[in-house]
PDB file of C-alpha atoms in Angstrom:
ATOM      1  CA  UNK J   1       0.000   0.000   0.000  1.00 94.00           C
ATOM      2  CA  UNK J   2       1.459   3.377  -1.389  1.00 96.00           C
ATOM      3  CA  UNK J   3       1.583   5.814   1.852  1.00 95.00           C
ATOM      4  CA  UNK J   4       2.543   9.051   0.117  1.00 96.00           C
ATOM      5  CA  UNK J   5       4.404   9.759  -3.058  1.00 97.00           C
ATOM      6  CA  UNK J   6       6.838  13.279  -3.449  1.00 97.00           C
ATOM      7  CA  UNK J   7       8.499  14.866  -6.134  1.00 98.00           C
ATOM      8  CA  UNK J   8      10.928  17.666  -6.395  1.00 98.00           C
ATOM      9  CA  UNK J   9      12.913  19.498  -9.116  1.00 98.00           C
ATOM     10  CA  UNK J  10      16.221  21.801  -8.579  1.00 98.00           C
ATOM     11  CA  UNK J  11      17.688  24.176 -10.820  1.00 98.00           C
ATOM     12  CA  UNK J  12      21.200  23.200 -11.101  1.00 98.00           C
ATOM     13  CA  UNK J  13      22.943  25.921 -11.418  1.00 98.00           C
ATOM     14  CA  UNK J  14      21.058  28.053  -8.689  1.00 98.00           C
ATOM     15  CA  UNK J  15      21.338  25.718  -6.292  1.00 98.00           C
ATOM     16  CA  UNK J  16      25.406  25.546  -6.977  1.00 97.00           C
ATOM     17  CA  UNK J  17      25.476  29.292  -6.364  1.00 97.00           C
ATOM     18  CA  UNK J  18      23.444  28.526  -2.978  1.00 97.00           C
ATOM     19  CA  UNK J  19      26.302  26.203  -2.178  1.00 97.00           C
ATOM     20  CA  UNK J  20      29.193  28.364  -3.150  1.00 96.00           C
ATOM     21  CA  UNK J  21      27.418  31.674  -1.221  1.00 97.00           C
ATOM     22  CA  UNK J  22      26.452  30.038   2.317  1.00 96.00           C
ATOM     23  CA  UNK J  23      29.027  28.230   4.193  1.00 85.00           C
ATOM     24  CA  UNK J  24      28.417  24.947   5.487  1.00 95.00           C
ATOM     25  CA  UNK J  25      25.443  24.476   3.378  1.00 96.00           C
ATOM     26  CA  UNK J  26      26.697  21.149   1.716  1.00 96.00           C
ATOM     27  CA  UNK J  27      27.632  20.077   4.844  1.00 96.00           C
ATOM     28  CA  UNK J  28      24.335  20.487   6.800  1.00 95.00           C
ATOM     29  CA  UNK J  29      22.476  18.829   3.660  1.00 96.00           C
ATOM     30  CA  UNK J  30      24.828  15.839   2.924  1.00 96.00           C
ATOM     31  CA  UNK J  31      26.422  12.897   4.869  1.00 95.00           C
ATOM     32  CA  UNK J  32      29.609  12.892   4.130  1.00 95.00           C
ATOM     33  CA  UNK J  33      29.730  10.209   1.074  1.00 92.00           C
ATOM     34  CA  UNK J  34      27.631  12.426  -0.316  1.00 94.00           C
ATOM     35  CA  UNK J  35      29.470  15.871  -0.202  1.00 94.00           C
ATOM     36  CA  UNK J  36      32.534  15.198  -2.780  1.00 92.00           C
ATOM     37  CA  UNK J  37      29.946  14.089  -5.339  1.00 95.00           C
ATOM     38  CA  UNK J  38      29.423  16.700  -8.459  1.00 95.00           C
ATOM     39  CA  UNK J  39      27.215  19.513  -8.036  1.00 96.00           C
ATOM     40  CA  UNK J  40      24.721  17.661 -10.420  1.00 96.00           C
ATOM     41  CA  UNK J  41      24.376  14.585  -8.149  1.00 96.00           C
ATOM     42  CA  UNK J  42      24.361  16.958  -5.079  1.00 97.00           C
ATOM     43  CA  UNK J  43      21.075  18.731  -6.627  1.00 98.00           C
ATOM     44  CA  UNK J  44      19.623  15.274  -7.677  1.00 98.00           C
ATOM     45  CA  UNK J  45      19.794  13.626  -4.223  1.00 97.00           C
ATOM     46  CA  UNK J  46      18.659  17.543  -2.476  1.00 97.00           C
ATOM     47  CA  UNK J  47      15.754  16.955  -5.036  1.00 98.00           C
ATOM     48  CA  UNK J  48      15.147  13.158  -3.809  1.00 98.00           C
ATOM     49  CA  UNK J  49      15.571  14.172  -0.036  1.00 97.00           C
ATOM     50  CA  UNK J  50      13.403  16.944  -0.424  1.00 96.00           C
ATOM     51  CA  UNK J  51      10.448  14.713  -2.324  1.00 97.00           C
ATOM     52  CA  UNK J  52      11.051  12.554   1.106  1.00 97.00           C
ATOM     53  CA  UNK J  53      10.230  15.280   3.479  1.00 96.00           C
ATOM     54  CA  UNK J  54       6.981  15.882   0.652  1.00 96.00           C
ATOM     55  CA  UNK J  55       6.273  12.358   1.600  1.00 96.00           C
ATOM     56  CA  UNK J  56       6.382  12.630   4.966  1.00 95.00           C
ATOM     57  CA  UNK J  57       4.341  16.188   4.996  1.00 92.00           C
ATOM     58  CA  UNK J  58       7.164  17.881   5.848  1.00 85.00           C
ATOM     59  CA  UNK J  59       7.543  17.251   9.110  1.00 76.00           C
ATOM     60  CA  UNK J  60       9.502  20.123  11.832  1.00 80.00           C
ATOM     61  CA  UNK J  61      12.709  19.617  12.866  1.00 85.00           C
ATOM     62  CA  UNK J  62      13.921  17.331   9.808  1.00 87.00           C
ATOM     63  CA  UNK J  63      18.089  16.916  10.130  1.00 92.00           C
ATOM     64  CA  UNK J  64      18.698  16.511   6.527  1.00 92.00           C
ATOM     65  CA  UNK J  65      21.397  14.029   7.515  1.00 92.00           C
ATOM     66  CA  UNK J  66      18.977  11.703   8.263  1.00 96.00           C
ATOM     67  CA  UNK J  67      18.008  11.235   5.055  1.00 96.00           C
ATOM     68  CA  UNK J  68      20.897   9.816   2.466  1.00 94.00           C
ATOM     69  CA  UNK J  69      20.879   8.966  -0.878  1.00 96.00           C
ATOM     70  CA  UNK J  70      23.284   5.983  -1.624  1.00 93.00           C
ATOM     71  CA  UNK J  71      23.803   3.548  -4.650  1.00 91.00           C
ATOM     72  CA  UNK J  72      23.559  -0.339  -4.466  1.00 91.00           C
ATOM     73  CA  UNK J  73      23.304  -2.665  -7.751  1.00 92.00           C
ATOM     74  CA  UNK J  74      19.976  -2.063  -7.768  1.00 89.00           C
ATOM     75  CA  UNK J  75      20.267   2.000  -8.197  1.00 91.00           C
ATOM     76  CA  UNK J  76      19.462   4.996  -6.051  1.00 94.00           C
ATOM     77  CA  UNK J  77      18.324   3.739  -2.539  1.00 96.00           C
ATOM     78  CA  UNK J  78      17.354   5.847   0.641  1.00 97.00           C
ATOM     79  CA  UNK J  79      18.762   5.529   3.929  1.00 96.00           C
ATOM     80  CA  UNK J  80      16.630   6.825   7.119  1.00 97.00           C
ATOM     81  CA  UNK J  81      17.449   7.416  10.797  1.00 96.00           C
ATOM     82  CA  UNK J  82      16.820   9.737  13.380  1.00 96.00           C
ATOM     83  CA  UNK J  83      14.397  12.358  12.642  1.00 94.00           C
ATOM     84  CA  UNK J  84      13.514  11.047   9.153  1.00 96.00           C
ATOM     85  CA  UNK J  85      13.060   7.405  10.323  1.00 96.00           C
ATOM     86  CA  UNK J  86      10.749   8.584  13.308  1.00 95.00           C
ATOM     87  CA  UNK J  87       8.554  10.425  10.988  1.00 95.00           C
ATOM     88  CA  UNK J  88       8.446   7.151   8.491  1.00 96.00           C
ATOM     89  CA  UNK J  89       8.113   4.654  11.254  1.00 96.00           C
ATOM     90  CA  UNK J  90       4.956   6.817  12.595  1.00 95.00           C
ATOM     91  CA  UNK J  91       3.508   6.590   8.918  1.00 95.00           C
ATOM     92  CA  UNK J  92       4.250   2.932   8.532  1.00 97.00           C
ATOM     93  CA  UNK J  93       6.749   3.101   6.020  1.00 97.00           C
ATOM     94  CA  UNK J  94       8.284  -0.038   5.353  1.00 97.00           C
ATOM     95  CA  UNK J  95       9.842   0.717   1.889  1.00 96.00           C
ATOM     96  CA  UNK J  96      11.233   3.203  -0.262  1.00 97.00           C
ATOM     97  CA  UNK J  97      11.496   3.933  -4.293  1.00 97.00           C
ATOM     98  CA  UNK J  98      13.327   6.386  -5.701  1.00 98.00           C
ATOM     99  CA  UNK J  99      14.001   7.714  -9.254  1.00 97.00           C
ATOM    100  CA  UNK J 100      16.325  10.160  -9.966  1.00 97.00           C
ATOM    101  CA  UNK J 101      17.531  12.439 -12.844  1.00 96.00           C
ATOM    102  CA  UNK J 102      19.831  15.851 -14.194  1.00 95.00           C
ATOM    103  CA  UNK J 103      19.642  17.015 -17.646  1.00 95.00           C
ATOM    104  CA  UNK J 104      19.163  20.389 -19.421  1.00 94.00           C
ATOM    105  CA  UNK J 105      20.101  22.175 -16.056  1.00 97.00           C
ATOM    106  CA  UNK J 106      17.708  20.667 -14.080  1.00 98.00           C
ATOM    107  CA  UNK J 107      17.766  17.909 -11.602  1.00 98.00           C
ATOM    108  CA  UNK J 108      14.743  15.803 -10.326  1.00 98.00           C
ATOM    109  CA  UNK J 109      13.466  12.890  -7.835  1.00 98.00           C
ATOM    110  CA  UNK J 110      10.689  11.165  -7.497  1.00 98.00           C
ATOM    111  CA  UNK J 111      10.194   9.180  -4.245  1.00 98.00           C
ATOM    112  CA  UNK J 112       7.219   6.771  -3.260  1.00 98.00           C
ATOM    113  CA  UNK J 113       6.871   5.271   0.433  1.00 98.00           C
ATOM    114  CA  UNK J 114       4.770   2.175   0.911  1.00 97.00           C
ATOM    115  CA  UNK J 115       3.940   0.119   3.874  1.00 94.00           C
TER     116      UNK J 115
END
């Protein structure tokens, strides 16, 4: 059973200039295997953590760094704890899909939770 789906889009280069202009933004946003990545895959897992808090109705007090987006031979996958987990474990979420995407400037994730 499908408990919420979320989507998000980022522009790519405005959110670069957000990370070059306010220090310590990539690291309150990203776990550490995620902060060396491009600026392309840095938009395109904000997108997909974003379209997780959009899942979760955006719930107060969120630590982004609960919330990572890692690769396994499968793809994308998202990894909860904390804060995020809380939230999902309160909603009954049991599993997570994610799709994921940059081209033409933009980057963009699509995220469905199910029980």
């Amino acid at each position: 059973m499908i408990v919420g789906i979320g989507v998000d889009v980022v522009d790519i280069e405005r959110f670069e200039r957000q990370l070059e202009r306010t220090p310590g933004l990539r690291d309150r946003l990203f776990v550490p295997a995620e902060r060396e990545l491009h600026v392309r895959s840095l938009a395109a897992r904000f997108a997909a953590k974003e379209a997780v808090a959009k899942v979760l109705g955006a719930p107060a007090g969120m630590n982004w760094q609960d919330c990572w987006i890692g690769l396994d031979e499968n793809g994308p996958t998202i990894k909860v704890q904390g804060t995020v987990l809380a939230v999902a474990n309160a909603k009954g979420v049991k599993t997570w899909h994610l799709s994921m995407s940059h081209d033409g400037g933009i980057a963009t994730a699509m995220v469905v939770a199910e029980r």
